[in-house]
PDB file of C-alpha atoms in Angstrom:
ATOM      1  CA  MET A   1     -13.490  18.268  13.496  1.00 42.00           C
ATOM      2  CA  ARG A   2     -12.748  20.427  16.578  1.00 42.00           C
ATOM      3  CA  PRO A   3     -14.313  23.986  16.328  1.00 38.00           C
ATOM      4  CA  TRP A   4     -10.999  25.746  16.880  1.00 36.00           C
ATOM      5  CA  MET A   5      -9.529  23.984  13.901  1.00 38.00           C
ATOM      6  CA  VAL A   6     -11.881  25.639  11.376  1.00 34.00           C
ATOM      7  CA  VAL A   7      -9.442  28.296  10.253  1.00 36.00           C
ATOM      8  CA  VAL A   8      -8.933  27.285   6.634  1.00 35.00           C
ATOM      9  CA  VAL A   9      -9.903  29.808   3.986  1.00 33.00           C
ATOM     10  CA  VAL A  10      -9.048  27.675   0.954  1.00 34.00           C
ATOM     11  CA  VAL A  11      -7.420  24.245   0.768  1.00 38.00           C
ATOM     12  CA  ALA A  12      -6.274  22.976  -2.604  1.00 37.00           C
ATOM     13  CA  PHE A  13      -4.288  20.116  -3.996  1.00 38.00           C
ATOM     14  CA  CYS A  14      -1.532  21.407  -6.224  1.00 41.00           C
ATOM     15  CA  GLY A  15      -0.905  18.733  -8.894  1.00 35.00           C
ATOM     16  CA  VAL A  16       2.111  16.564  -8.192  1.00 32.00           C
ATOM     17  CA  GLY A  17       3.735  19.321  -6.144  1.00 39.00           C
ATOM     18  CA  GLY A  18       1.872  18.549  -2.916  1.00 43.00           C
ATOM     19  CA  TRP A  19      -0.803  20.144  -0.824  1.00 45.00           C
ATOM     20  CA  LEU A  20      -1.071  23.927  -0.519  1.00 47.00           C
ATOM     21  CA  ALA A  21      -3.004  25.538   2.321  1.00 45.00           C
ATOM     22  CA  PHE A  22      -3.970  29.227   2.292  1.00 47.00           C
ATOM     23  CA  ARG A  23      -4.762  30.336   5.850  1.00 51.00           C
ATOM     24  CA  ASP A  24      -3.783  32.867   8.497  1.00 67.00           C
ATOM     25  CA  PRO A  25      -0.023  32.550   9.092  1.00 87.00           C
ATOM     26  CA  LEU A  26       0.677  29.691  11.482  1.00 94.00           C
ATOM     27  CA  THR A  27       3.790  29.093  13.540  1.00 96.00           C
ATOM     28  CA  PRO A  28       5.589  25.724  13.430  1.00 96.00           C
ATOM     29  CA  GLU A  29       4.192  24.935  16.874  1.00 97.00           C
ATOM     30  CA  GLN A  30       0.638  25.620  15.731  1.00 97.00           C
ATOM     31  CA  VAL A  31       1.128  23.589  12.576  1.00 97.00           C
ATOM     32  CA  VAL A  32       2.457  20.480  14.292  1.00 97.00           C
ATOM     33  CA  TYR A  33      -0.233  20.557  16.971  1.00 97.00           C
ATOM     34  CA  ARG A  34      -2.975  20.952  14.380  1.00 97.00           C
ATOM     35  CA  TYR A  35      -1.441  18.211  12.259  1.00 98.00           C
ATOM     36  CA  PHE A  36      -1.607  15.771  15.151  1.00 98.00           C
ATOM     37  CA  GLU A  37      -5.097  16.972  16.095  1.00 98.00           C
ATOM     38  CA  ALA A  38      -6.234  16.234  12.536  1.00 98.00           C
ATOM     39  CA  LEU A  39      -4.839  12.692  12.821  1.00 98.00           C
ATOM     40  CA  ALA A  40      -6.606  12.271  16.171  1.00 98.00           C
ATOM     41  CA  ASP A  41      -9.819  13.390  14.465  1.00 98.00           C
ATOM     42  CA  ARG A  42      -9.045  10.924  11.633  1.00 98.00           C
ATOM     43  CA  ASP A  43      -9.307  13.729   9.101  1.00 98.00           C
ATOM     44  CA  ALA A  44      -6.779  12.984   6.361  1.00 97.00           C
ATOM     45  CA  ASP A  45      -7.764  16.001   4.252  1.00 96.00           C
ATOM     46  CA  GLU A  46      -7.055  18.342   7.149  1.00 97.00           C
ATOM     47  CA  ALA A  47      -3.800  16.548   7.991  1.00 97.00           C
ATOM     48  CA  ARG A  48      -2.567  16.776   4.399  1.00 95.00           C
ATOM     49  CA  SER A  49      -3.275  20.527   4.323  1.00 95.00           C
ATOM     50  CA  TYR A  50      -0.380  21.060   6.760  1.00 97.00           C
ATOM     51  CA  LEU A  51       2.116  19.219   4.552  1.00 96.00           C
ATOM     52  CA  VAL A  52       4.181  20.139   1.532  1.00 94.00           C
ATOM     53  CA  ARG A  53       6.480  18.123  -0.698  1.00 90.00           C
ATOM     54  CA  HIS A  54       8.946  18.766  -3.477  1.00 83.00           C
ATOM     55  CA  PRO A  55       7.161  19.549  -6.768  1.00 80.00           C
ATOM     56  CA  ASP A  56       8.955  16.720  -8.557  1.00 79.00           C
ATOM     57  CA  GLU A  57       8.476  14.128  -5.819  1.00 79.00           C
ATOM     58  CA  ASP A  58       6.301  11.191  -6.790  1.00 81.00           C
ATOM     59  CA  VAL A  59       4.689   9.985  -3.567  1.00 82.00           C
ATOM     60  CA  GLU A  60       2.612   6.851  -3.194  1.00 86.00           C
ATOM     61  CA  THR A  61      -0.362   8.288  -1.317  1.00 89.00           C
ATOM     62  CA  VAL A  62      -2.517   5.172  -1.010  1.00 94.00           C
ATOM     63  CA  LEU A  63      -2.505   5.352   2.816  1.00 96.00           C
ATOM     64  CA  LEU A  64      -2.792   9.139   3.105  1.00 96.00           C
ATOM     65  CA  ASP A  65      -6.567   9.221   2.857  1.00 95.00           C
ATOM     66  CA  ASP A  66      -9.673   9.239   5.041  1.00 95.00           C
ATOM     67  CA  ASP A  67     -10.551   5.597   4.443  1.00 97.00           C
ATOM     68  CA  THR A  68      -7.268   4.547   6.017  1.00 97.00           C
ATOM     69  CA  VAL A  69      -7.178   6.867   9.025  1.00 98.00           C
ATOM     70  CA  GLU A  70     -10.872   6.266   9.750  1.00 98.00           C
ATOM     71  CA  HIS A  71     -10.374   2.499   9.835  1.00 98.00           C
ATOM     72  CA  GLU A  72     -10.310   0.672  13.150  1.00 98.00           C
ATOM     73  CA  ASP A  73      -6.943  -0.852  12.192  1.00 98.00           C
ATOM     74  CA  TYR A  74      -5.282   2.585  12.381  1.00 98.00           C
ATOM     75  CA  THR A  75      -4.169   4.011  15.732  1.00 98.00           C
ATOM     76  CA  PRO A  76      -3.299   7.728  15.610  1.00 98.00           C
ATOM     77  CA  PRO A  77      -0.480   9.180  17.723  1.00 98.00           C
ATOM     78  CA  ASP A  78      -1.183  11.067  20.945  1.00 97.00           C
ATOM     79  CA  HIS A  79       0.574  12.901  23.792  1.00 97.00           C
ATOM     80  CA  LEU A  80       2.546  15.147  21.435  1.00 97.00           C
ATOM     81  CA  GLU A  81       5.312  17.174  23.071  1.00 97.00           C
ATOM     82  CA  ILE A  82       7.672  19.626  21.399  1.00 96.00           C
ATOM     83  CA  GLU A  83      11.214  19.069  22.611  1.00 96.00           C
ATOM     84  CA  GLU A  84      13.123  21.669  20.581  1.00 95.00           C
ATOM     85  CA  LEU A  85      12.549  24.090  17.709  1.00 96.00           C
ATOM     86  CA  VAL A  86      15.603  25.179  15.711  1.00 96.00           C
ATOM     87  CA  PRO A  87      14.921  28.013  13.224  1.00 94.00           C
ATOM     88  CA  GLY A  88      17.095  28.329  10.141  1.00 92.00           C
ATOM     89  CA  GLU A  89      19.072  31.465   9.402  1.00 91.00           C
ATOM     90  CA  SER A  90      16.923  32.375   6.403  1.00 92.00           C
ATOM     91  CA  GLY A  91      13.706  32.378   8.391  1.00 93.00           C
ATOM     92  CA  LEU A  92      12.202  30.096   5.759  1.00 96.00           C
ATOM     93  CA  VAL A  93      13.167  26.719   7.200  1.00 96.00           C
ATOM     94  CA  ALA A  94      13.142  25.170  10.672  1.00 97.00           C
ATOM     95  CA  THR A  95      13.490  21.818  12.359  1.00 97.00           C
ATOM     96  CA  MET A  96      11.637  20.515  15.368  1.00 97.00           C
ATOM     97  CA  GLN A  97      12.227  17.590  17.691  1.00 97.00           C
ATOM     98  CA  VAL A  98       9.016  16.087  19.042  1.00 98.00           C
ATOM     99  CA  THR A  99       7.952  13.095  21.057  1.00 97.00           C
ATOM    100  CA  TYR A 100       4.624  11.352  20.857  1.00 98.00           C
ATOM    101  CA  ARG A 101       3.074   8.065  21.828  1.00 98.00           C
ATOM    102  CA  VAL A 102       1.547   5.348  19.723  1.00 96.00           C
ATOM    103  CA  ALA A 103      -0.311   2.565  21.508  1.00 90.00           C
ATOM    104  CA  GLY A 104       1.563   3.355  24.727  1.00 92.00           C
ATOM    105  CA  ALA A 105       5.090   3.464  23.268  1.00 95.00           C
ATOM    106  CA  THR A 106       7.005   6.747  22.992  1.00 97.00           C
ATOM    107  CA  TYR A 107       8.751   7.832  19.778  1.00 96.00           C
ATOM    108  CA  ASN A 108      11.133  10.694  19.105  1.00 96.00           C
ATOM    109  CA  ARG A 109      11.013  12.238  15.650  1.00 96.00           C
ATOM    110  CA  GLU A 110      12.306  15.242  13.756  1.00 96.00           C
ATOM    111  CA  PHE A 111      10.040  17.361  11.579  1.00 97.00           C
ATOM    112  CA  ARG A 112      11.239  19.879   9.021  1.00 97.00           C
ATOM    113  CA  PHE A 113       9.257  23.049   8.294  1.00 97.00           C
ATOM    114  CA  THR A 114       9.354  25.343   5.302  1.00 96.00           C
ATOM    115  CA  ARG A 115       7.688  28.409   3.834  1.00 95.00           C
ATOM    116  CA  ASP A 116       8.291  30.497   0.728  1.00 93.00           C
ATOM    117  CA  TYR A 117       8.245  33.972   2.365  1.00 93.00           C
ATOM    118  CA  PRO A 118       8.098  35.331   5.948  1.00 90.00           C
ATOM    119  CA  GLN A 119       4.367  36.158   5.919  1.00 91.00           C
ATOM    120  CA  GLN A 120       3.354  32.645   4.829  1.00 93.00           C
ATOM    121  CA  SER A 121       2.184  29.903   7.198  1.00 94.00           C
ATOM    122  CA  TRP A 122       4.730  27.251   7.939  1.00 96.00           C
ATOM    123  CA  ARG A 123       4.163  23.787   6.563  1.00 97.00           C
ATOM    124  CA  ILE A 124       5.711  20.467   7.443  1.00 97.00           C
ATOM    125  CA  TYR A 125       7.983  19.208   4.709  1.00 96.00           C
ATOM    126  CA  ARG A 126       6.642  15.747   3.879  1.00 92.00           C
ATOM    127  CA  GLY A 127       5.533  14.901   7.442  1.00 94.00           C
ATOM    128  CA  TRP A 128       4.919  11.240   6.729  1.00 96.00           C
ATOM    129  CA  PHE A 129       7.086   8.213   7.443  1.00 95.00           C
ATOM    130  CA  SER A 130       7.920   4.938   5.768  1.00 94.00           C
ATOM    131  CA  LEU A 131       5.820   2.016   6.919  1.00 95.00           C
ATOM    132  CA  PRO A 132       7.845  -1.211   6.622  1.00 92.00           C
ATOM    133  CA  ALA A 133       5.869  -3.894   4.796  1.00 88.00           C
ATOM    134  CA  ASN A 134       8.419  -6.414   3.581  1.00 84.00           C
ATOM    135  CA  THR A 135       5.835  -9.027   2.593  1.00 87.00           C
ATOM    136  CA  ARG A 136       4.539  -6.534   0.046  1.00 89.00           C
ATOM    137  CA  THR A 137       7.293  -7.510  -2.376  1.00 87.00           C
ATOM    138  CA  ALA A 138       5.536 -10.832  -2.889  1.00 87.00           C
ATOM    139  CA  TYR A 139       1.880 -10.289  -1.996  1.00 90.00           C
ATOM    140  CA  PRO A 140      -0.654  -7.443  -1.956  1.00 94.00           C
ATOM    141  CA  LEU A 141      -1.507  -6.318   1.567  1.00 96.00           C
ATOM    142  CA  MET A 142      -4.431  -4.820   3.436  1.00 97.00           C
ATOM    143  CA  ILE A 143      -3.080  -2.035   5.642  1.00 97.00           C
ATOM    144  CA  ALA A 144      -5.679  -0.479   7.933  1.00 98.00           C
ATOM    145  CA  GLY A 145      -8.348  -1.700   5.534  1.00 97.00           C
ATOM    146  CA  THR A 146      -6.681  -0.229   2.427  1.00 97.00           C
ATOM    147  CA  LEU A 147      -5.440  -2.441  -0.384  1.00 97.00           C
ATOM    148  CA  VAL A 148      -1.728  -1.849  -0.947  1.00 96.00           C
ATOM    149  CA  PRO A 149      -0.637  -3.537  -4.183  1.00 94.00           C
ATOM    150  CA  LYS A 150       2.406  -5.751  -4.612  1.00 91.00           C
ATOM    151  CA  SER A 151       5.543  -3.750  -5.305  1.00 91.00           C
ATOM    152  CA  ASP A 152       9.306  -4.025  -5.488  1.00 89.00           C
ATOM    153  CA  PHE A 153       9.408  -1.559  -2.586  1.00 89.00           C
ATOM    154  CA  GLY A 154       9.092  -3.101   0.852  1.00 89.00           C
ATOM    155  CA  GLN A 155       7.521  -0.019   2.378  1.00 91.00           C
ATOM    156  CA  VAL A 156       4.800   2.553   1.814  1.00 94.00           C
ATOM    157  CA  VAL A 157       4.449   6.115   3.112  1.00 95.00           C
ATOM    158  CA  ALA A 158       2.014   6.673   5.972  1.00 97.00           C
ATOM    159  CA  PHE A 159       0.945   9.228   8.542  1.00 98.00           C
ATOM    160  CA  PRO A 160       2.416   8.821  12.038  1.00 97.00           C
ATOM    161  CA  GLY A 161       0.623   6.060  13.931  1.00 97.00           C
ATOM    162  CA  ALA A 162       0.208   2.308  14.066  1.00 97.00           C
ATOM    163  CA  TYR A 163      -1.327   0.159  11.341  1.00 97.00           C
ATOM    164  CA  VAL A 164      -2.602  -3.403  11.345  1.00 97.00           C
ATOM    165  CA  VAL A 165      -1.152  -5.190   8.321  1.00 97.00           C
ATOM    166  CA  ARG A 166      -2.832  -8.224   6.809  1.00 96.00           C
ATOM    167  CA  VAL A 167      -2.214 -10.238   3.675  1.00 94.00           C
ATOM    168  CA  ALA A 168      -4.862  -9.405   1.087  1.00 94.00           C
ATOM    169  CA  ARG A 169      -7.401 -12.117   0.367  1.00 90.00           C
ATOM    170  CA  ASN A 170      -5.523 -14.971  -1.229  1.00 89.00           C
ATOM    171  CA  PRO A 171      -6.958 -18.372  -2.239  1.00 87.00           C
ATOM    172  CA  ILE A 172      -3.741 -20.192  -1.315  1.00 90.00           C
ATOM    173  CA  VAL A 173      -2.050 -18.525   1.649  1.00 90.00           C
ATOM    174  CA  GLU A 174      -3.026 -16.763   4.868  1.00 92.00           C
ATOM    175  CA  ALA A 175      -1.256 -15.134   7.804  1.00 92.00           C
ATOM    176  CA  SER A 176      -1.971 -13.743  11.232  1.00 94.00           C
ATOM    177  CA  PRO A 177      -2.048  -9.927  11.151  1.00 96.00           C
ATOM    178  CA  VAL A 178       0.816  -7.835  12.542  1.00 95.00           C
ATOM    179  CA  THR A 179       0.875  -4.263  13.851  1.00 95.00           C
ATOM    180  CA  VAL A 180       3.457  -1.892  12.376  1.00 95.00           C
ATOM    181  CA  VAL A 181       4.343   1.644  13.513  1.00 96.00           C
ATOM    182  CA  ALA A 182       5.154   4.142  10.775  1.00 96.00           C
ATOM    183  CA  GLY A 183       8.704   5.398  11.008  1.00 92.00           C
ATOM    184  CA  THR A 184      10.221   2.258  12.469  1.00 88.00           C
ATOM    185  CA  GLY A 185      13.120   0.833  10.512  1.00 79.00           C
ATOM    186  CA  GLU A 186      11.955  -2.759  10.784  1.00 78.00           C
ATOM    187  CA  ALA A 187       8.661  -4.493  11.300  1.00 81.00           C
ATOM    188  CA  PRO A 188       7.485  -8.043  11.859  1.00 83.00           C
ATOM    189  CA  ALA A 189       6.907  -9.788   8.555  1.00 82.00           C
ATOM    190  CA  LEU A 190       3.702 -11.647   7.978  1.00 87.00           C
ATOM    191  CA  GLN A 191       4.263 -15.343   8.611  1.00 88.00           C
ATOM    192  CA  LEU A 192       2.559 -16.699   5.536  1.00 87.00           C
ATOM    193  CA  ARG A 193       1.260 -20.241   5.512  1.00 88.00           C
ATOM    194  CA  LEU A 194      -0.963 -22.424   3.392  1.00 90.00           C
ATOM    195  CA  ARG A 195      -4.620 -21.785   4.096  1.00 90.00           C
ATOM    196  CA  GLY A 196      -5.915 -24.384   6.502  1.00 88.00           C
ATOM    197  CA  ASP A 197      -8.648 -25.532   4.139  1.00 90.00           C
ATOM    198  CA  ARG A 198      -6.086 -26.145   1.368  1.00 93.00           C
ATOM    199  CA  GLN A 199      -3.734 -28.408   3.336  1.00 92.00           C
ATOM    200  CA  PRO A 200      -5.770 -31.591   2.629  1.00 95.00           C
ATOM    201  CA  GLU A 201      -5.581 -30.920  -1.116  1.00 95.00           C
ATOM    202  CA  LEU A 202      -1.809 -30.463  -0.949  1.00 95.00           C
ATOM    203  CA  GLU A 203      -1.425 -33.717   0.969  1.00 96.00           C
ATOM    204  CA  ARG A 204      -3.697 -35.521  -1.495  1.00 96.00           C
ATOM    205  CA  GLN A 205      -1.622 -34.393  -4.468  1.00 97.00           C
ATOM    206  CA  VAL A 206       1.669 -35.304  -2.801  1.00 97.00           C
ATOM    207  CA  ARG A 207       0.375 -38.755  -1.833  1.00 97.00           C
ATOM    208  CA  ALA A 208      -0.931 -39.345  -5.341  1.00 97.00           C
ATOM    209  CA  HIS A 209       2.525 -38.559  -6.700  1.00 97.00           C
ATOM    210  CA  LEU A 210       4.195 -40.864  -4.163  1.00 98.00           C
ATOM    211  CA  ASP A 211       1.747 -43.685  -4.848  1.00 98.00           C
ATOM    212  CA  GLY A 212       2.500 -43.403  -8.549  1.00 97.00           C
ATOM    213  CA  CYS A 213       6.224 -43.545  -7.800  1.00 97.00           C
ATOM    214  CA  ALA A 214       5.863 -46.548  -5.495  1.00 97.00           C
ATOM    215  CA  ALA A 215       3.939 -48.438  -8.175  1.00 97.00           C
ATOM    216  CA  ARG A 216       6.882 -48.243 -10.575  1.00 97.00           C
ATOM    217  CA  PRO A 217       9.177 -51.294 -10.533  1.00 96.00           C
ATOM    218  CA  ASP A 218      12.390 -49.345 -11.039  1.00 95.00           C
ATOM    219  CA  PRO A 219      14.754 -49.520  -8.059  1.00 94.00           C
ATOM    220  CA  GLU A 220      15.423 -45.795  -8.452  1.00 93.00           C
ATOM    221  CA  PRO A 221      12.551 -44.274 -10.457  1.00 94.00           C
ATOM    222  CA  ILE A 222      13.343 -40.978 -12.150  1.00 94.00           C
ATOM    223  CA  GLY A 223      11.453 -37.990 -10.733  1.00 94.00           C
ATOM    224  CA  CYS A 224      10.715 -39.794  -7.496  1.00 96.00           C
ATOM    225  CA  PRO A 225      12.179 -39.300  -4.010  1.00 95.00           C
ATOM    226  CA  PHE A 226      13.279 -42.921  -3.539  1.00 94.00           C
ATOM    227  CA  ASP A 227      17.020 -43.550  -3.432  1.00 88.00           C
ATOM    228  CA  ARG A 228      18.438 -47.056  -3.302  1.00 88.00           C
ATOM    229  CA  LEU A 229      20.464 -47.866  -0.208  1.00 93.00           C
ATOM    230  CA  PRO A 230      24.169 -48.168  -1.049  1.00 91.00           C
ATOM    231  CA  ASP A 231      24.697 -51.347   1.000  1.00 92.00           C
ATOM    232  CA  VAL A 232      21.718 -53.242  -0.478  1.00 94.00           C
ATOM    233  CA  ASP A 233      21.840 -55.303  -3.673  1.00 94.00           C
ATOM    234  CA  TYR A 234      18.610 -54.327  -5.448  1.00 95.00           C
ATOM    235  CA  PRO A 235      17.144 -56.683  -8.058  1.00 95.00           C
ATOM    236  CA  PRO A 236      16.303 -55.304 -11.532  1.00 95.00           C
ATOM    237  CA  THR A 237      12.688 -54.764 -10.453  1.00 96.00           C
ATOM    238  CA  VAL A 238      11.266 -54.100  -6.989  1.00 96.00           C
ATOM    239  CA  GLN A 239       7.993 -53.789  -5.150  1.00 95.00           C
ATOM    240  CA  ARG A 240       7.636 -50.758  -2.883  1.00 96.00           C
ATOM    241  CA  ARG A 241       5.059 -50.174  -0.203  1.00 96.00           C
ATOM    242  CA  ILE A 242       4.805 -46.841   1.524  1.00 97.00           C
ATOM    243  CA  VAL A 243       4.480 -47.510   5.236  1.00 97.00           C
ATOM    244  CA  THR A 244       4.458 -43.873   6.375  1.00 97.00           C
ATOM    245  CA  TYR A 245       3.802 -40.836   4.242  1.00 97.00           C
ATOM    246  CA  PRO A 246       5.910 -37.749   4.969  1.00 97.00           C
ATOM    247  CA  SER A 247       4.246 -34.697   6.418  1.00 95.00           C
ATOM    248  CA  VAL A 248       4.332 -31.770   4.040  1.00 94.00           C
ATOM    249  CA  GLU A 249       4.711 -28.062   4.630  1.00 91.00           C
ATOM    250  CA  LEU A 250       4.612 -25.001   2.433  1.00 89.00           C
ATOM    251  CA  LEU A 251       7.538 -22.582   2.575  1.00 88.00           C
ATOM    252  CA  LEU A 252       7.126 -19.170   0.992  1.00 82.00           C
ATOM    253  CA  ASP A 253      10.253 -17.453  -0.275  1.00 77.00           C
ATOM    254  CA  ASP A 254       9.550 -14.050  -1.821  1.00 71.00           C
ATOM    255  CA  GLY A 255       6.588 -15.360  -3.764  1.00 73.00           C
ATOM    256  CA  ASP A 256       7.952 -18.830  -4.496  1.00 84.00           C
ATOM    257  CA  MET A 257       5.852 -21.609  -2.966  1.00 90.00           C
ATOM    258  CA  LEU A 258       8.095 -24.481  -1.973  1.00 93.00           C
ATOM    259  CA  VAL A 259       6.799 -27.824  -0.702  1.00 94.00           C
ATOM    260  CA  VAL A 260       9.025 -29.674   1.751  1.00 94.00           C
ATOM    261  CA  SER A 261       8.757 -32.520   4.232  1.00 93.00           C
ATOM    262  CA  GLY A 262       8.225 -31.727   7.862  1.00 91.00           C
ATOM    263  CA  SER A 263       8.961 -35.325   8.788  1.00 95.00           C
ATOM    264  CA  PRO A 264      10.299 -38.096   6.506  1.00 96.00           C
ATOM    265  CA  GLY A 265       8.315 -40.908   4.971  1.00 97.00           C
ATOM    266  CA  ARG A 266       9.191 -44.582   5.075  1.00 97.00           C
ATOM    267  CA  ALA A 267       8.885 -47.295   2.427  1.00 97.00           C
ATOM    268  CA  GLU A 268       9.570 -51.034   2.407  1.00 96.00           C
ATOM    269  CA  VAL A 269      11.243 -52.597  -0.644  1.00 96.00           C
ATOM    270  CA  ARG A 270      10.796 -56.250  -1.610  1.00 95.00           C
ATOM    271  CA  ASP A 271      12.152 -58.540  -4.308  1.00 95.00           C
ATOM    272  CA  PRO A 272       9.059 -59.647  -6.317  1.00 93.00           C
ATOM    273  CA  ALA A 273      10.805 -62.895  -7.252  1.00 91.00           C
ATOM    274  CA  ALA A 274      11.053 -63.889  -3.582  1.00 88.00           C
ATOM    275  CA  GLY A 275       7.296 -64.076  -3.009  1.00 81.00           C
ATOM    276  CA  LYS A 276       4.836 -61.930  -1.086  1.00 77.00           C
ATOM    277  CA  SER A 277       5.707 -63.421   2.283  1.00 81.00           C
ATOM    278  CA  SER A 278       9.408 -62.656   1.949  1.00 88.00           C
ATOM    279  CA  PRO A 279      10.871 -59.995   4.258  1.00 93.00           C
ATOM    280  CA  PRO A 280      11.783 -56.579   2.860  1.00 95.00           C
ATOM    281  CA  ILE A 281      15.248 -56.261   1.404  1.00 95.00           C
ATOM    282  CA  ALA A 282      15.396 -52.587   2.379  1.00 95.00           C
ATOM    283  CA  GLU A 283      13.596 -49.931   4.378  1.00 96.00           C
ATOM    284  CA  GLU A 284      14.004 -46.496   2.853  1.00 96.00           C
ATOM    285  CA  GLN A 285      13.437 -43.096   4.368  1.00 96.00           C
ATOM    286  CA  PHE A 286      12.498 -40.374   1.931  1.00 96.00           C
ATOM    287  CA  ALA A 287      11.441 -36.746   1.786  1.00 96.00           C
ATOM    288  CA  VAL A 288       9.517 -34.734  -0.744  1.00 96.00           C
ATOM    289  CA  ILE A 289      10.549 -31.444  -2.254  1.00 95.00           C
ATOM    290  CA  GLY A 290       8.781 -29.494  -4.936  1.00 95.00           C
ATOM    291  CA  SER A 291       6.729 -26.395  -5.553  1.00 94.00           C
ATOM    292  CA  LEU A 292       3.200 -25.239  -6.210  1.00 93.00           C
ATOM    293  CA  ARG A 293       2.078 -23.927  -9.574  1.00 92.00           C
ATOM    294  CA  VAL A 294      -0.872 -21.617  -8.984  1.00 90.00           C
ATOM    295  CA  ASP A 295      -3.620 -20.948 -11.510  1.00 89.00           C
ATOM    296  CA  GLY A 296      -6.270 -18.689 -10.016  1.00 85.00           C
ATOM    297  CA  GLU A 297      -7.713 -20.508  -7.036  1.00 87.00           C
ATOM    298  CA  ARG A 298      -6.174 -23.837  -8.039  1.00 91.00           C
ATOM    299  CA  PHE A 299      -2.711 -25.149  -7.434  1.00 94.00           C
ATOM    300  CA  THR A 300      -0.744 -28.126  -8.658  1.00 95.00           C
ATOM    301  CA  TYR A 301       2.067 -29.845  -6.823  1.00 96.00           C
ATOM    302  CA  VAL A 302       5.157 -30.022  -9.044  1.00 96.00           C
ATOM    303  CA  PRO A 303       7.844 -32.415  -7.716  1.00 95.00           C
ATOM    304  CA  GLU A 304      11.442 -31.362  -8.087  1.00 89.00           C
TER     305      GLU A 304
END
């Protein structure tokens, strides 16, 4: 905390209506500078004391706390400059255009200020921004070290600055982290993938399913990826041997875990009545498609 910032007489949280600060009257310029100084000091309590919100507004404040702004995955804004201050006719509202930098990039934003009577300090109305987090609709996230639960909303409110977004610990999937700046309309989504240590288990289950299919004598076994070739006369029963297994990949679609082939497999088909030394009557290419059913830390491959 910088010494010149210790000007607060009383700071109180006012229920669901927001944060109320009782202090010597402050101008909009003083408020915005102190707000950004508080973020630079990673003092969320001080930063919140300069904000106000509508009494009936229900704000998700999970990121508006000290644990988040003190985390190494949060980068506060710097190089604040006031571009223009436009007072309202009533003297109780004002707007301000500012620029600031986050991690070297410059952003232009508008802040709105309000007060209830002329002798009151100005406060920034809301003062936070939406942080895009599209992957949140399917998976809980860790944003600057704070757990942000899964939600139908693909964003969460946050102080100005940059945040490292990670997928929360998950026994099935993982992703490389991305950095998101609050107030940007779009952000890179986490590229989720199967955890590296779980890929062998997925391949084992898929191969076990394919081996079971290949062992069946039906020319076109139900629930299996083998399709008879239209120009080949298949006997009533066949012998299949998988020559090449398909590679398998996990695709994640808003929480659904789909299993698909990266490259096709290949199987040889023989007529058992012709003897083991007879040439194949067909060579089939096939692909797998299915999904994963997850139960805790276990998953089961379910063929389509």
